[in-house]
Amino acid sequence: MTRADLAEQSVDLSDPRYYINREVSWLGFNERVLHEALDPRTPLLERLKFLAIYSSNLDEFFMVRISGVMEQAEAGVHPRTPDQTAPAKQLEIMRSHLVKEVALQHQTFEYELRPALTEHGIYLQNYRDLTQEQIFFLRDYFEKRIFPVLTPLSVDPSHPFPRMSNLSLNLAVRVADPETGLERFARVKVPSSLPRFVGMPEPLRTYQGEPCQWIGVPLEQVIAENLGYLFTGMAIVGHHLFRITRDADFPVLEDEADDLLLAIEKEISKRRLEGFVCRVEVESTMPEDLKAGLMGELKVGRDRVYEVDGLLNLSDLFFFLSLPLPELKDQPWAALVPPRLKPVVDLDGDDAKGYSEHPPNIFATLREGDILMHHPYESFTASVQEFITQAANDAKVLAIKMTLYRTSGDSPIVKALIAAAANRKQVVALVELKARFDEANNIEWAKKLEDAGVHVVYGIVGLKTHTKTTLVVREEGDEIRRYVHIGTGNYNPKTSKLYTDLGLLSCRDDLGADLTDLFNSLTGYSRQQAYRKLLVAPLTLRDRMEALIHREIDQAQSGGKGKIVAKMNSLVDARIIKLLYEASQAGVEIDLIVRGICCLRPGMTGVSDNIRVISVIGRFLEHSRIFCFHNDGQPEYYIGSADWMTRNLDRRVEAVVPIEDPGLNKELQMILDTLLADNRQAWEMDADGTFTQRRPQAGEEARGTHATMMAYTLKRDSLL
């Protein structure tokens, strides 16, 4: 079938029915996260973790996505999304979905997981079910640790309704004057600076007279049972917990901001208190008149109120992973050192063993060939972090340039850049101040870097710099050699233990030249128009990806084999989706591995018959992006920071790199094959947008991606 034939077909590939609404698709992703908490195959404390992740994800979704749709609906605008679902209809669909899902989440915790915890000696109790000695302890704890922190705020004609911070947990308290009988309303904020769950000291760690692993109560119950301390002489009529969520997506007019850092600092302070309330969670026992009063003061309708039967803010359940109960958690995993970066043994060492170990010279190692790292199976510390640390302390290194989108609060990467500046190297750090919810952390690091003499820049006006790249310039004899790292994940040693990501270390001349040009365009006024190898957004990435898909179409139409395998976090861009539909119609076989949002509908007759979509959810968060194009039996592989989303292709600085070493391509193909063969963590997408979890068939062994990759990494290490 030629392109002309495709064009003459009656199928209109722009028809909204061929596209899934982005927000609805995200809800499906978070539902798959929730399923990990429902799945009895998941270890108990890990099930609590997934409940917490579900809640944390949902908080951010309300703050950014739902709040945005609310603004569209109130303004009466109808953005031209491919699915053409009006904002008001989106809100209706999302609320209907969430009312059921949130109820399921809380029911799972209250009636399944909470009782299951007691079977292992973990008791999250109600205050009044404790022994007298335990209550005495909590009363003393309240007086000494909690009471001094609390500030009750009354509401009356002389005291307006208090401003409440985003995601704050609050007690709505009714008190009555015994002399007049007049009732008053007051608000008590549950301090986020104190632990959410108050556990008993070891002597009181008992249940029904028997020792237990942990026993305690939520912080809000300790406050609620001691409200008399706050309202002396008043009668406590009732108290009910509620929590608010505010719009937290703010615009920064970069071209009008004299100082971007100061402008974003100002907006961060607004975010906590000034965003409109987009959700109110209340205890289901809250009386209707009190609920109505809250709604009036917060200026929200009933469609923004979610009644909760049980504990509010289940994201705090992360606490229980700190308990020393390894049998209730995933088996621990310690990342292994990549084979070519194994420590070098020095037989003349000075220690008592007569030998010592130290990392190899990473620059000499790279001159022998590229290295591909797969985190968290392989160590971020022993590869990426070691690369930057060695560069910071190598006398031959002249300059280090890198992009920082998100990093940890105690970042060793940033400390290495500061050390490099102290060693009189030229250091450039592009710090993305607009990395949502990491702005404050990035501002702090930007200031520290500047104070240390690092040249800090904030990227290009109007674009987020999302690329994960480092360039090291080293003097070697009479020549200058450039070393690079290009990855799919952030320079964050903490998330590198939780996210699956890929990174390439190389000293290929063309990549070094490309990164030099890229950094010049980011830090100066260069208008780079082309790159040798890198696919760079917003300049060349979209055009090249579309050209690679067209090449597969041409191959299929000429009687050959067309095949695409692509792994990413999200697939949203309408142009790419439409092109994939065209490829499917031409006979190109397409396998998509999409963890989160997918607006494409697979398996539609005459449109996407040849497209399959799976999502893998499990122990690690699948974050790497891999793109494989068959290319008439000479497959080309790419990795990078960009998803197939319009923002990544058109509104962010991204870098995708071709992997040209045949051995490294075999590694990438093995990763893709493992994901596609998964029958434990994989979900298959249907044309209606729903997902069905794969299960091992009778007599078939479970093949979970993460377990398979850990076993593969261990086996390879044992053979070295």
Coordinates of N, CA and C in Angstrom, one line a residue, residues 30-39 42-59 101-114 117 311 313-318 320-321:
N30 N -2.4 5.5 37.1 CA -2.3 5.5 38.6 C -3.2 4.3 39.2
E31 N -4.2 3.9 38.4 CA -4.9 2.7 38.8 C -4.1 1.5 38.8
R32 N -3.1 1.4 37.8 CA -2.2 0.3 37.8 C -1.2 0.3 38.9
V33 N -0.9 1.5 39.4 CA -0.1 1.6 40.6 C -0.8 1.1 41.8
L34 N -2.1 1.5 41.9 CA -2.9 1.0 43.0 C -3.1 -0.5 43.0
H35 N -3.1 -1.1 41.8 CA -3.2 -2.5 41.7 C -2.1 -3.2 42.4
E36 N -0.9 -2.6 42.4 CA 0.2 -3.3 43.1 C 0.0 -3.4 44.6
A37 N -0.8 -2.4 45.1 CA -1.2 -2.5 46.5 C -2.3 -3.5 46.8
L38 N -3.1 -3.8 45.8 CA -4.2 -4.8 45.9 C -3.6 -6.2 45.7
D39 N -2.5 -6.4 45.0 CA -2.0 -7.7 44.6 C -1.4 -8.4 45.8
T42 N 2.4 -9.1 46.1 CA 3.3 -8.0 46.5 C 3.5 -8.1 48.0
P43 N 4.8 -8.0 48.5 CA 5.0 -8.1 50.0 C 4.3 -7.0 50.7
L44 N 3.9 -7.3 52.0 CA 2.9 -6.5 52.7 C 3.4 -5.0 52.8
L45 N 4.6 -4.8 53.3 CA 5.0 -3.4 53.4 C 5.2 -2.7 52.1
E46 N 5.4 -3.4 51.0 CA 5.5 -2.9 49.7 C 4.1 -2.5 49.2
R47 N 3.1 -3.2 49.7 CA 1.7 -2.9 49.3 C 1.4 -1.5 49.9
L48 N 1.8 -1.3 51.2 CA 1.6 0.0 51.8 C 2.3 1.1 51.0
K49 N 3.5 0.8 50.5 CA 4.3 1.7 49.7 C 3.5 2.2 48.5
F50 N 2.9 1.2 47.8 CA 2.2 1.5 46.6 C 0.9 2.3 46.9
L51 N 0.3 2.1 48.0 CA -0.8 3.0 48.5 C -0.3 4.4 48.6
A52 N 0.9 4.6 49.2 CA 1.5 5.9 49.4 C 1.8 6.5 48.1
I53 N 2.4 5.7 47.2 CA 2.7 6.3 45.8 C 1.5 6.7 45.1
Y54 N 0.4 5.9 45.2 CA -0.8 6.3 44.5 C -1.3 7.6 45.1
S55 N -1.3 7.8 46.4 CA -1.7 9.1 47.0 C -0.9 10.2 46.6
S56 N 0.4 10.0 46.6 CA 1.4 11.1 46.3 C 1.2 11.5 44.8
N57 N 1.0 10.5 43.9 CA 0.8 10.8 42.5 C -0.5 11.6 42.3
L58 N -1.5 11.2 43.1 CA -2.8 11.9 43.0 C -2.8 13.3 43.4
D59 N -2.0 13.6 44.5 CA -1.8 14.9 45.0 C -1.3 15.8 43.9
E101 N -12.2 4.9 42.9 CA -10.8 4.5 43.1 C -10.3 4.9 44.5
V102 N -10.6 6.1 45.0 CA -10.2 6.5 46.3 C -10.9 5.7 47.4
A103 N -12.1 5.4 47.1 CA -12.9 4.5 48.1 C -12.2 3.1 48.2
L104 N -11.8 2.6 47.0 CA -11.2 1.3 47.0 C -9.8 1.4 47.7
Q105 N -9.1 2.4 47.5 CA -7.8 2.6 48.1 C -8.0 2.6 49.7
H106 N -8.9 3.3 50.2 CA -9.1 3.4 51.6 C -9.7 2.1 52.2
Q107 N -10.6 1.5 51.5 CA -11.1 0.2 51.9 C -10.0 -0.9 52.0
T108 N -9.1 -0.8 51.0 CA -8.0 -1.8 51.0 C -7.1 -1.6 52.2
F109 N -6.9 -0.4 52.6 CA -6.0 -0.1 53.8 C -6.8 -0.5 55.0
E110 N -8.0 0.0 55.2 CA -8.7 -0.2 56.5 C -9.1 -1.7 56.7
Y111 N -9.5 -2.4 55.7 CA -10.1 -3.7 55.9 C -9.3 -4.8 55.4
E112 N -8.2 -4.5 54.8 CA -7.3 -5.6 54.4 C -5.9 -5.5 54.9
L113 N -5.2 -4.4 54.6 CA -3.8 -4.2 55.0 C -3.6 -3.9 56.4
R114 N -4.5 -3.1 57.0 CA -4.4 -2.7 58.4 C -4.5 -4.0 59.3
L117 N -1.4 -6.2 59.0 CA -0.2 -5.7 59.7 C -0.2 -6.2 61.1
L311 N -8.2 6.8 57.3 CA -7.1 7.7 57.5 C -6.9 8.6 56.3
N313 N -4.7 11.2 53.9 CA -3.3 11.4 53.4 C -2.5 10.1 53.6
L314 N -2.8 9.1 52.8 CA -2.1 7.8 52.9 C -0.7 7.8 52.3
S315 N -0.3 9.0 51.8 CA 1.1 9.1 51.3 C 2.1 8.9 52.5
D316 N 1.6 9.2 53.7 CA 2.4 9.0 54.9 C 2.7 7.6 55.3
L317 N 2.0 6.6 54.5 CA 2.3 5.2 54.8 C 3.7 4.8 54.5
F318 N 4.5 5.6 53.8 CA 5.9 5.4 53.5 C 6.6 5.1 54.8
F320 N 6.0 3.1 57.2 CA 6.1 1.7 57.6 C 7.2 0.9 57.0
L321 N 7.7 1.5 55.9 CA 8.9 0.8 55.2 C 10.2 0.9 56.1

